[in-house]
Amino acid sequence: MESSKAHQDPFTVARGKLCTAEAGMTGDWRSSRPEIDSSKCILSKTGNKPCFLCWMYCPEGIVTKSIPVKIDYDYCKGCGICAQECPAKAIRMVAEQNID
Ligand code: SF4
Ligand code: SF4
């Protein structure tokens, strides 16, 4: 009997790994950016882990798993998933043209 690993498609496995910048400088695509209000972030307020839902759901893998949470804007494409998933509503999307 073959192990289940023998049936894994290497392409699918590779695509399933979280990695940064596979598609280049994805920050260039962005029309709005996520801004984190650390005073609302559960982690920053309590120091308790885990939350990191923004880290977990970011499809670019560019949110740090740290306190405070940070975003690498060179690669953030502005999809807004982090803002959607944040249970504390600590992340809001801001139009790029409204940023100095
Ligand atoms: S908007 Fe949020 S989830 Fe989307 S790429 Fe940027 S940091 Fe990641
Ligand atoms: S999802 Fe929201 S509350 Fe959780 S770590 Fe990220 S910013 Fe903080």
PDB file of N, CA and C and ligand atoms in Angstrom:
ATOM      1  N   MET A   1       0.854  -1.197   0.000  1.00  0.00           N
ATOM      2  CA  MET A   1       0.000   0.000   0.000  1.00  0.00           C
ATOM      3  C   MET A   1       0.890   1.248   0.000  1.00  0.00           C
ATOM      4  N   GLU A   2       0.577   2.191  -0.911  1.00  0.00           N
ATOM      5  CA  GLU A   2       1.372   3.411  -1.002  1.00  0.00           C
ATOM      6  C   GLU A   2       0.945   4.405   0.071  1.00  0.00           C
ATOM      7  N   SER A   3       1.888   5.223   0.540  1.00  0.00           N
ATOM      8  CA  SER A   3       1.509   6.236   1.518  1.00  0.00           C
ATOM      9  C   SER A   3       0.731   7.343   0.817  1.00  0.00           C
ATOM     10  N   SER A   4      -0.042   8.101   1.612  1.00  0.00           N
ATOM     11  CA  SER A   4      -0.845   9.182   1.019  1.00  0.00           C
ATOM     12  C   SER A   4       0.042  10.260   0.424  1.00  0.00           C
ATOM     13  N   LYS A   5       1.297  10.412   0.924  1.00  0.00           N
ATOM     14  CA  LYS A   5       2.193  11.430   0.384  1.00  0.00           C
ATOM     15  C   LYS A   5       2.523  11.159  -1.074  1.00  0.00           C
ATOM     16  N   ALA A   6       2.537   9.894  -1.465  1.00  0.00           N
ATOM     17  CA  ALA A   6       2.862   9.539  -2.839  1.00  0.00           C
ATOM     18  C   ALA A   6       1.831  10.100  -3.807  1.00  0.00           C
ATOM     19  N   HIS A   7       0.611  10.403  -3.312  1.00  0.00           N
ATOM     20  CA  HIS A   7      -0.457  10.903  -4.182  1.00  0.00           C
ATOM     21  C   HIS A   7      -0.555  12.421  -4.181  1.00  0.00           C
ATOM     22  N   GLN A   8       0.302  13.095  -3.430  1.00  0.00           N
ATOM     23  CA  GLN A   8       0.217  14.546  -3.374  1.00  0.00           C
ATOM     24  C   GLN A   8       0.781  15.147  -4.653  1.00  0.00           C
ATOM     25  N   ASP A   9       0.031  16.051  -5.215  1.00  0.00           N
ATOM     26  CA  ASP A   9       0.487  16.766  -6.398  1.00  0.00           C
ATOM     27  C   ASP A   9       1.497  17.820  -5.947  1.00  0.00           C
ATOM     28  N   PRO A  10       2.757  17.750  -6.404  1.00  0.00           N
ATOM     29  CA  PRO A  10       3.778  18.693  -5.921  1.00  0.00           C
ATOM     30  C   PRO A  10       3.418  20.138  -6.211  1.00  0.00           C
ATOM     31  N   PHE A  11       2.718  20.395  -7.326  1.00  0.00           N
ATOM     32  CA  PHE A  11       2.329  21.769  -7.644  1.00  0.00           C
ATOM     33  C   PHE A  11       1.348  22.298  -6.603  1.00  0.00           C
ATOM     34  N   THR A  12       0.357  21.463  -6.258  1.00  0.00           N
ATOM     35  CA  THR A  12      -0.642  21.882  -5.278  1.00  0.00           C
ATOM     36  C   THR A  12       0.008  22.109  -3.925  1.00  0.00           C
ATOM     37  N   VAL A  13       0.915  21.243  -3.549  1.00  0.00           N
ATOM     38  CA  VAL A  13       1.592  21.380  -2.263  1.00  0.00           C
ATOM     39  C   VAL A  13       2.393  22.672  -2.236  1.00  0.00           C
ATOM     40  N   ALA A  14       3.120  22.969  -3.317  1.00  0.00           N
ATOM     41  CA  ALA A  14       3.934  24.186  -3.374  1.00  0.00           C
ATOM     42  C   ALA A  14       3.050  25.417  -3.290  1.00  0.00           C
ATOM     43  N   ARG A  15       1.904  25.406  -3.989  1.00  0.00           N
ATOM     44  CA  ARG A  15       1.027  26.565  -3.988  1.00  0.00           C
ATOM     45  C   ARG A  15       0.372  26.760  -2.630  1.00  0.00           C
ATOM     46  N   GLY A  16       0.293  25.697  -1.847  1.00  0.00           N
ATOM     47  CA  GLY A  16      -0.345  25.798  -0.542  1.00  0.00           C
ATOM     48  C   GLY A  16       0.554  26.385   0.520  1.00  0.00           C
ATOM     49  N   LYS A  17       1.834  26.558   0.237  1.00  0.00           N
ATOM     50  CA  LYS A  17       2.749  27.118   1.224  1.00  0.00           C
ATOM     51  C   LYS A  17       2.641  28.627   1.245  1.00  0.00           C
ATOM     52  N   LEU A  18       2.644  29.188   2.460  1.00  0.00           N
ATOM     53  CA  LEU A  18       2.612  30.630   2.608  1.00  0.00           C
ATOM     54  C   LEU A  18       3.986  31.198   2.285  1.00  0.00           C
ATOM     55  N   CYS A  19       4.054  32.097   1.304  1.00  0.00           N
ATOM     56  CA  CYS A  19       5.334  32.710   0.992  1.00  0.00           C
ATOM     57  C   CYS A  19       5.094  34.133   0.512  1.00  0.00           C
ATOM     58  N   THR A  20       6.089  34.966   0.678  1.00  0.00           N
ATOM     59  CA  THR A  20       5.959  36.382   0.374  1.00  0.00           C
ATOM     60  C   THR A  20       6.414  36.675  -1.044  1.00  0.00           C
ATOM     61  N   ALA A  21       5.666  37.545  -1.711  1.00  0.00           N
ATOM     62  CA  ALA A  21       6.122  38.141  -2.967  1.00  0.00           C
ATOM     63  C   ALA A  21       6.242  37.180  -4.131  1.00  0.00           C
ATOM     64  N   GLU A  22       5.440  36.141  -4.132  1.00  0.00           N
ATOM     65  CA  GLU A  22       5.439  35.240  -5.267  1.00  0.00           C
ATOM     66  C   GLU A  22       5.046  35.972  -6.550  1.00  0.00           C
ATOM     67  N   ALA A  23       4.174  36.980  -6.411  1.00  0.00           N
ATOM     68  CA  ALA A  23       3.670  37.696  -7.580  1.00  0.00           C
ATOM     69  C   ALA A  23       4.348  39.057  -7.738  1.00  0.00           C
ATOM     70  N   GLY A  24       5.513  39.242  -7.152  1.00  0.00           N
ATOM     71  CA  GLY A  24       6.230  40.509  -7.290  1.00  0.00           C
ATOM     72  C   GLY A  24       5.781  41.533  -6.271  1.00  0.00           C
ATOM     73  N   MET A  25       6.040  42.804  -6.571  1.00  0.00           N
ATOM     74  CA  MET A  25       5.727  43.894  -5.636  1.00  0.00           C
ATOM     75  C   MET A  25       4.229  44.184  -5.691  1.00  0.00           C
ATOM     76  N   THR A  26       3.455  43.368  -5.017  1.00  0.00           N
ATOM     77  CA  THR A  26       2.003  43.454  -5.112  1.00  0.00           C
ATOM     78  C   THR A  26       1.446  44.750  -4.509  1.00  0.00           C
ATOM     79  N   GLY A  27       2.269  45.465  -3.770  1.00  0.00           N
ATOM     80  CA  GLY A  27       1.828  46.755  -3.239  1.00  0.00           C
ATOM     81  C   GLY A  27       1.521  47.755  -4.337  1.00  0.00           C
ATOM     82  N   ASP A  28       2.079  47.548  -5.526  1.00  0.00           N
ATOM     83  CA  ASP A  28       1.826  48.448  -6.651  1.00  0.00           C
ATOM     84  C   ASP A  28       0.384  48.381  -7.133  1.00  0.00           C
ATOM     85  N   TRP A  29      -0.311  47.316  -6.823  1.00  0.00           N
ATOM     86  CA  TRP A  29      -1.687  47.133  -7.300  1.00  0.00           C
ATOM     87  C   TRP A  29      -2.687  47.920  -6.475  1.00  0.00           C
ATOM     88  N   ARG A  30      -2.275  48.358  -5.309  1.00  0.00           N
ATOM     89  CA  ARG A  30      -3.213  48.754  -4.262  1.00  0.00           C
ATOM     90  C   ARG A  30      -3.905  50.087  -4.546  1.00  0.00           C
ATOM     91  N   SER A  31      -5.240  50.130  -4.335  1.00  0.00           N
ATOM     92  CA  SER A  31      -5.955  51.399  -4.392  1.00  0.00           C
ATOM     93  C   SER A  31      -6.332  51.867  -2.996  1.00  0.00           C
ATOM     94  N   SER A  32      -6.342  50.951  -2.039  1.00  0.00           N
ATOM     95  CA  SER A  32      -6.540  51.345  -0.650  1.00  0.00           C
ATOM     96  C   SER A  32      -5.659  50.475   0.227  1.00  0.00           C
ATOM     97  N   ARG A  33      -5.333  51.019   1.375  1.00  0.00           N
ATOM     98  CA  ARG A  33      -4.410  50.289   2.260  1.00  0.00           C
ATOM     99  C   ARG A  33      -5.016  50.091   3.644  1.00  0.00           C
ATOM    100  N   PRO A  34      -4.637  48.998   4.297  1.00  0.00           N
ATOM    101  CA  PRO A  34      -5.132  48.762   5.650  1.00  0.00           C
ATOM    102  C   PRO A  34      -4.333  49.575   6.669  1.00  0.00           C
ATOM    103  N   GLU A  35      -5.031  50.247   7.536  1.00  0.00           N
ATOM    104  CA  GLU A  35      -4.385  50.982   8.627  1.00  0.00           C
ATOM    105  C   GLU A  35      -4.806  50.314   9.939  1.00  0.00           C
ATOM    106  N   ILE A  36      -3.818  49.989  10.754  1.00  0.00           N
ATOM    107  CA  ILE A  36      -4.111  49.316  12.027  1.00  0.00           C
ATOM    108  C   ILE A  36      -4.125  50.336  13.158  1.00  0.00           C
ATOM    109  N   ASP A  37      -5.220  50.329  13.925  1.00  0.00           N
ATOM    110  CA  ASP A  37      -5.300  51.143  15.132  1.00  0.00           C
ATOM    111  C   ASP A  37      -4.910  50.231  16.296  1.00  0.00           C
ATOM    112  N   SER A  38      -3.664  50.365  16.726  1.00  0.00           N
ATOM    113  CA  SER A  38      -3.151  49.453  17.762  1.00  0.00           C
ATOM    114  C   SER A  38      -3.905  49.576  19.073  1.00  0.00           C
ATOM    115  N   SER A  39      -4.548  50.720  19.291  1.00  0.00           N
ATOM    116  CA  SER A  39      -5.293  50.873  20.549  1.00  0.00           C
ATOM    117  C   SER A  39      -6.527  49.972  20.572  1.00  0.00           C
ATOM    118  N   LYS A  40      -6.968  49.523  19.394  1.00  0.00           N
ATOM    119  CA  LYS A  40      -8.124  48.613  19.326  1.00  0.00           C
ATOM    120  C   LYS A  40      -7.709  47.154  19.194  1.00  0.00           C
ATOM    121  N   CYS A  41      -6.496  46.927  18.757  1.00  0.00           N
ATOM    122  CA  CYS A  41      -6.024  45.548  18.520  1.00  0.00           C
ATOM    123  C   CYS A  41      -6.020  44.768  19.831  1.00  0.00           C
ATOM    124  N   ILE A  42      -6.657  43.628  19.824  1.00  0.00           N
ATOM    125  CA  ILE A  42      -6.773  42.803  21.030  1.00  0.00           C
ATOM    126  C   ILE A  42      -5.395  42.461  21.587  1.00  0.00           C
ATOM    127  N   LEU A  43      -4.466  42.148  20.692  1.00  0.00           N
ATOM    128  CA  LEU A  43      -3.123  41.771  21.147  1.00  0.00           C
ATOM    129  C   LEU A  43      -2.412  42.935  21.801  1.00  0.00           C
ATOM    130  N   SER A  44      -2.505  44.097  21.171  1.00  0.00           N
ATOM    131  CA  SER A  44      -1.814  45.260  21.723  1.00  0.00           C
ATOM    132  C   SER A  44      -2.422  45.669  23.055  1.00  0.00           C
ATOM    133  N   LYS A  45      -3.746  45.501  23.162  1.00  0.00           N
ATOM    134  CA  LYS A  45      -4.424  45.916  24.391  1.00  0.00           C
ATOM    135  C   LYS A  45      -4.138  44.964  25.544  1.00  0.00           C
ATOM    136  N   THR A  46      -4.133  43.679  25.253  1.00  0.00           N
ATOM    137  CA  THR A  46      -4.059  42.697  26.334  1.00  0.00           C
ATOM    138  C   THR A  46      -2.722  41.962  26.395  1.00  0.00           C
ATOM    139  N   GLY A  47      -2.006  41.939  25.287  1.00  0.00           N
ATOM    140  CA  GLY A  47      -0.778  41.153  25.241  1.00  0.00           C
ATOM    141  C   GLY A  47      -1.055  39.659  25.178  1.00  0.00           C
ATOM    142  N   ASN A  48      -2.346  39.316  25.137  1.00  0.00           N
ATOM    143  CA  ASN A  48      -2.714  37.895  25.120  1.00  0.00           C
ATOM    144  C   ASN A  48      -2.662  37.344  23.706  1.00  0.00           C
ATOM    145  N   LYS A  49      -2.205  36.144  23.578  1.00  0.00           N
ATOM    146  CA  LYS A  49      -2.268  35.429  22.312  1.00  0.00           C
ATOM    147  C   LYS A  49      -3.315  34.336  22.507  1.00  0.00           C
ATOM    148  N   PRO A  50      -3.898  33.746  21.522  1.00  0.00           N
ATOM    149  CA  PRO A  50      -3.686  34.126  20.147  1.00  0.00           C
ATOM    150  C   PRO A  50      -4.836  34.981  19.627  1.00  0.00           C
ATOM    151  N   CYS A  51      -4.539  35.818  18.691  1.00  0.00           N
ATOM    152  CA  CYS A  51      -5.540  36.392  17.791  1.00  0.00           C
ATOM    153  C   CYS A  51      -4.921  36.196  16.420  1.00  0.00           C
ATOM    154  N   PHE A  52      -4.151  37.192  16.001  1.00  0.00           N
ATOM    155  CA  PHE A  52      -3.399  37.088  14.746  1.00  0.00           C
ATOM    156  C   PHE A  52      -4.249  36.611  13.576  1.00  0.00           C
ATOM    157  N   LEU A  53      -5.550  36.933  13.610  1.00  0.00           N
ATOM    158  CA  LEU A  53      -6.385  36.541  12.472  1.00  0.00           C
ATOM    159  C   LEU A  53      -5.955  37.291  11.210  1.00  0.00           C
ATOM    160  N   CYS A  54      -5.486  38.523  11.381  1.00  0.00           N
ATOM    161  CA  CYS A  54      -4.992  39.289  10.221  1.00  0.00           C
ATOM    162  C   CYS A  54      -3.781  38.579   9.618  1.00  0.00           C
ATOM    163  N   TRP A  55      -2.909  38.096  10.450  1.00  0.00           N
ATOM    164  CA  TRP A  55      -1.738  37.336   9.985  1.00  0.00           C
ATOM    165  C   TRP A  55      -2.175  36.050   9.286  1.00  0.00           C
ATOM    166  N   MET A  56      -3.153  35.391   9.896  1.00  0.00           N
ATOM    167  CA  MET A  56      -3.560  34.080   9.377  1.00  0.00           C
ATOM    168  C   MET A  56      -4.253  34.191   8.023  1.00  0.00           C
ATOM    169  N   TYR A  57      -5.074  35.224   7.845  1.00  0.00           N
ATOM    170  CA  TYR A  57      -5.873  35.300   6.627  1.00  0.00           C
ATOM    171  C   TYR A  57      -5.203  36.066   5.495  1.00  0.00           C
ATOM    172  N   CYS A  58      -4.162  36.832   5.762  1.00  0.00           N
ATOM    173  CA  CYS A  58      -3.549  37.620   4.685  1.00  0.00           C
ATOM    174  C   CYS A  58      -3.022  36.684   3.588  1.00  0.00           C
ATOM    175  N   PRO A  59      -3.530  36.821   2.376  1.00  0.00           N
ATOM    176  CA  PRO A  59      -3.102  35.907   1.310  1.00  0.00           C
ATOM    177  C   PRO A  59      -1.678  36.153   0.839  1.00  0.00           C
ATOM    178  N   GLU A  60      -1.111  37.302   1.193  1.00  0.00           N
ATOM    179  CA  GLU A  60       0.259  37.608   0.782  1.00  0.00           C
ATOM    180  C   GLU A  60       1.296  37.199   1.833  1.00  0.00           C
ATOM    181  N   GLY A  61       0.847  36.875   3.022  1.00  0.00           N
ATOM    182  CA  GLY A  61       1.787  36.474   4.071  1.00  0.00           C
ATOM    183  C   GLY A  61       2.688  37.615   4.509  1.00  0.00           C
ATOM    184  N   ILE A  62       2.134  38.832   4.541  1.00  0.00           N
ATOM    185  CA  ILE A  62       2.990  39.983   4.828  1.00  0.00           C
ATOM    186  C   ILE A  62       2.553  40.738   6.084  1.00  0.00           C
ATOM    187  N   VAL A  63       1.726  40.102   6.906  1.00  0.00           N
ATOM    188  CA  VAL A  63       1.390  40.651   8.219  1.00  0.00           C
ATOM    189  C   VAL A  63       2.265  39.934   9.233  1.00  0.00           C
ATOM    190  N   THR A  64       2.909  40.703  10.098  1.00  0.00           N
ATOM    191  CA  THR A  64       3.810  40.067  11.069  1.00  0.00           C
ATOM    192  C   THR A  64       3.024  39.436  12.208  1.00  0.00           C
ATOM    193  N   LYS A  65       3.572  38.386  12.737  1.00  0.00           N
ATOM    194  CA  LYS A  65       2.980  37.745  13.917  1.00  0.00           C
ATOM    195  C   LYS A  65       3.709  38.314  15.119  1.00  0.00           C
ATOM    196  N   SER A  66       3.432  39.583  15.384  1.00  0.00           N
ATOM    197  CA  SER A  66       4.165  40.285  16.443  1.00  0.00           C
ATOM    198  C   SER A  66       3.227  41.265  17.134  1.00  0.00           C
ATOM    199  N   ILE A  67       3.689  41.809  18.224  1.00  0.00           N
ATOM    200  CA  ILE A  67       2.950  42.847  18.927  1.00  0.00           C
ATOM    201  C   ILE A  67       3.828  44.092  18.948  1.00  0.00           C
ATOM    202  N   PRO A  68       3.453  45.219  18.310  1.00  0.00           N
ATOM    203  CA  PRO A  68       2.228  45.350  17.519  1.00  0.00           C
ATOM    204  C   PRO A  68       2.343  44.630  16.177  1.00  0.00           C
ATOM    205  N   VAL A  69       1.186  44.345  15.606  1.00  0.00           N
ATOM    206  CA  VAL A  69       1.127  43.734  14.279  1.00  0.00           C
ATOM    207  C   VAL A  69       1.562  44.778  13.245  1.00  0.00           C
ATOM    208  N   LYS A  70       2.366  44.342  12.270  1.00  0.00           N
ATOM    209  CA  LYS A  70       2.811  45.264  11.224  1.00  0.00           C
ATOM    210  C   LYS A  70       2.527  44.675   9.845  1.00  0.00           C
ATOM    211  N   ILE A  71       2.356  45.561   8.874  1.00  0.00           N
ATOM    212  CA  ILE A  71       2.062  45.152   7.498  1.00  0.00           C
ATOM    213  C   ILE A  71       3.178  45.652   6.598  1.00  0.00           C
ATOM    214  N   ASP A  72       3.646  44.805   5.714  1.00  0.00           N
ATOM    215  CA  ASP A  72       4.661  45.212   4.738  1.00  0.00           C
ATOM    216  C   ASP A  72       3.938  45.782   3.519  1.00  0.00           C
ATOM    217  N   TYR A  73       3.927  47.108   3.419  1.00  0.00           N
ATOM    218  CA  TYR A  73       3.172  47.768   2.348  1.00  0.00           C
ATOM    219  C   TYR A  73       3.795  47.589   0.965  1.00  0.00           C
ATOM    220  N   ASP A  74       5.019  47.144   0.900  1.00  0.00           N
ATOM    221  CA  ASP A  74       5.604  46.859  -0.416  1.00  0.00           C
ATOM    222  C   ASP A  74       4.839  45.732  -1.108  1.00  0.00           C
ATOM    223  N   TYR A  75       4.240  44.873  -0.306  1.00  0.00           N
ATOM    224  CA  TYR A  75       3.586  43.688  -0.864  1.00  0.00           C
ATOM    225  C   TYR A  75       2.096  43.616  -0.570  1.00  0.00           C
ATOM    226  N   CYS A  76       1.574  44.509   0.245  1.00  0.00           N
ATOM    227  CA  CYS A  76       0.137  44.515   0.540  1.00  0.00           C
ATOM    228  C   CYS A  76      -0.612  44.971  -0.704  1.00  0.00           C
ATOM    229  N   LYS A  77      -1.525  44.135  -1.190  1.00  0.00           N
ATOM    230  CA  LYS A  77      -2.262  44.485  -2.410  1.00  0.00           C
ATOM    231  C   LYS A  77      -3.598  45.155  -2.122  1.00  0.00           C
ATOM    232  N   GLY A  78      -3.899  45.369  -0.842  1.00  0.00           N
ATOM    233  CA  GLY A  78      -5.105  46.113  -0.489  1.00  0.00           C
ATOM    234  C   GLY A  78      -6.393  45.342  -0.636  1.00  0.00           C
ATOM    235  N   CYS A  79      -6.342  44.039  -0.471  1.00  0.00           N
ATOM    236  CA  CYS A  79      -7.547  43.218  -0.667  1.00  0.00           C
ATOM    237  C   CYS A  79      -8.576  43.429   0.444  1.00  0.00           C
ATOM    238  N   GLY A  80      -8.125  43.840   1.623  1.00  0.00           N
ATOM    239  CA  GLY A  80      -9.053  44.136   2.715  1.00  0.00           C
ATOM    240  C   GLY A  80      -9.485  42.933   3.541  1.00  0.00           C
ATOM    241  N   ILE A  81      -8.920  41.776   3.265  1.00  0.00           N
ATOM    242  CA  ILE A  81      -9.314  40.583   4.026  1.00  0.00           C
ATOM    243  C   ILE A  81      -8.969  40.746   5.499  1.00  0.00           C
ATOM    244  N   CYS A  82      -7.813  41.318   5.787  1.00  0.00           N
ATOM    245  CA  CYS A  82      -7.404  41.504   7.190  1.00  0.00           C
ATOM    246  C   CYS A  82      -8.430  42.362   7.929  1.00  0.00           C
ATOM    247  N   ALA A  83      -8.907  43.419   7.259  1.00  0.00           N
ATOM    248  CA  ALA A  83      -9.887  44.307   7.882  1.00  0.00           C
ATOM    249  C   ALA A  83     -11.207  43.571   8.109  1.00  0.00           C
ATOM    250  N   GLN A  84     -11.578  42.738   7.153  1.00  0.00           N
ATOM    251  CA  GLN A  84     -12.810  41.949   7.282  1.00  0.00           C
ATOM    252  C   GLN A  84     -12.726  40.969   8.440  1.00  0.00           C
ATOM    253  N   GLU A  85     -11.582  40.377   8.627  1.00  0.00           N
ATOM    254  CA  GLU A  85     -11.444  39.295   9.603  1.00  0.00           C
ATOM    255  C   GLU A  85     -11.134  39.786  11.011  1.00  0.00           C
ATOM    256  N   CYS A  86     -10.654  41.005  11.154  1.00  0.00           N
ATOM    257  CA  CYS A  86     -10.273  41.498  12.479  1.00  0.00           C
ATOM    258  C   CYS A  86     -11.502  41.581  13.388  1.00  0.00           C
ATOM    259  N   PRO A  87     -11.534  40.817  14.474  1.00  0.00           N
ATOM    260  CA  PRO A  87     -12.725  40.814  15.338  1.00  0.00           C
ATOM    261  C   PRO A  87     -12.884  42.109  16.127  1.00  0.00           C
ATOM    262  N   ALA A  88     -11.802  42.875  16.261  1.00  0.00           N
ATOM    263  CA  ALA A  88     -11.860  44.111  17.049  1.00  0.00           C
ATOM    264  C   ALA A  88     -12.102  45.339  16.180  1.00  0.00           C
ATOM    265  N   LYS A  89     -12.245  45.130  14.865  1.00  0.00           N
ATOM    266  CA  LYS A  89     -12.398  46.254  13.923  1.00  0.00           C
ATOM    267  C   LYS A  89     -11.245  47.254  14.098  1.00  0.00           C
ATOM    268  N   ALA A  90     -10.056  46.714  14.314  1.00  0.00           N
ATOM    269  CA  ALA A  90      -8.873  47.551  14.516  1.00  0.00           C
ATOM    270  C   ALA A  90      -8.221  47.938  13.191  1.00  0.00           C
ATOM    271  N   ILE A  91      -8.672  47.332  12.099  1.00  0.00           N
ATOM    272  CA  ILE A  91      -8.075  47.624  10.791  1.00  0.00           C
ATOM    273  C   ILE A  91      -9.131  48.253   9.900  1.00  0.00           C
ATOM    274  N   ARG A  92      -8.790  49.395   9.306  1.00  0.00           N
ATOM    275  CA  ARG A  92      -9.718  50.010   8.349  1.00  0.00           C
ATOM    276  C   ARG A  92      -8.974  50.272   7.061  1.00  0.00           C
ATOM    277  N   MET A  93      -9.712  50.186   5.966  1.00  0.00           N
ATOM    278  CA  MET A  93      -9.132  50.403   4.654  1.00  0.00           C
ATOM    279  C   MET A  93      -9.249  51.897   4.315  1.00  0.00           C
ATOM    280  N   VAL A  94      -8.149  52.476   3.905  1.00  0.00           N
ATOM    281  CA  VAL A  94      -8.091  53.896   3.593  1.00  0.00           C
ATOM    282  C   VAL A  94      -7.640  54.054   2.144  1.00  0.00           C
ATOM    283  N   ALA A  95      -8.366  54.873   1.385  1.00  0.00           N
ATOM    284  CA  ALA A  95      -8.001  55.094  -0.014  1.00  0.00           C
ATOM    285  C   ALA A  95      -6.613  55.692  -0.107  1.00  0.00           C
ATOM    286  N   GLU A  96      -5.798  55.201  -1.030  1.00  0.00           N
ATOM    287  CA  GLU A  96      -4.408  55.668  -1.151  1.00  0.00           C
ATOM    288  C   GLU A  96      -4.331  57.172  -1.370  1.00  0.00           C
ATOM    289  N   GLN A  97      -5.272  57.741  -2.153  1.00  0.00           N
ATOM    290  CA  GLN A  97      -5.182  59.174  -2.442  1.00  0.00           C
ATOM    291  C   GLN A  97      -5.423  60.048  -1.216  1.00  0.00           C
ATOM    292  N   ASN A  98      -5.963  59.428  -0.131  1.00  0.00           N
ATOM    293  CA  ASN A  98      -6.195  60.186   1.092  1.00  0.00           C
ATOM    294  C   ASN A  98      -5.045  60.053   2.084  1.00  0.00           C
ATOM    295  N   ILE A  99      -3.950  59.436   1.611  1.00  0.00           N
ATOM    296  CA  ILE A  99      -2.781  59.252   2.490  1.00  0.00           C
ATOM    297  C   ILE A  99      -1.679  60.195   2.044  1.00  0.00           C
ATOM    298  N   ASP A 100      -1.092  60.887   2.986  1.00  0.00           N
ATOM    299  CA  ASP A 100      -0.016  61.842   2.666  1.00  0.00           C
ATOM    300  C   ASP A 100       1.220  61.117   2.173  1.00  0.00           C
TER     301      ASP A 100
HETATM  302  S1  SF4 B   1      -5.096  44.193   2.693  1.00  0.00           S
HETATM  303 FE1  SF4 B   1      -4.553  42.974   4.482  1.00  0.00          FE
HETATM  304  S2  SF4 B   1      -4.984  40.867   3.900  1.00  0.00           S
HETATM  305 FE2  SF4 B   1      -4.860  42.054   1.993  1.00  0.00          FE
HETATM  306  S3  SF4 B   1      -2.726  41.899   1.337  1.00  0.00           S
HETATM  307 FE3  SF4 B   1      -2.877  43.748   2.590  1.00  0.00          FE
HETATM  308  S4  SF4 B   1      -2.317  43.094   4.650  1.00  0.00           S
HETATM  309 FE4  SF4 B   1      -2.789  41.258   3.461  1.00  0.00          FE
HETATM  310  S1  SF4 B   2      -6.961  40.559  13.691  1.00  0.00           S
HETATM  311 FE1  SF4 B   2      -7.223  42.582  14.624  1.00  0.00          FE
HETATM  312  S2  SF4 B   2      -7.246  42.207  16.835  1.00  0.00           S
HETATM  313 FE2  SF4 B   2      -6.339  40.393  15.831  1.00  0.00          FE
HETATM  314  S3  SF4 B   2      -4.126  40.760  15.827  1.00  0.00           S
HETATM  315 FE3  SF4 B   2      -4.922  41.511  13.871  1.00  0.00          FE
HETATM  316  S4  SF4 B   2      -5.325  43.717  14.243  1.00  0.00           S
HETATM  317 FE4  SF4 B   2      -5.125  42.727  16.250  1.00  0.00          FE
END
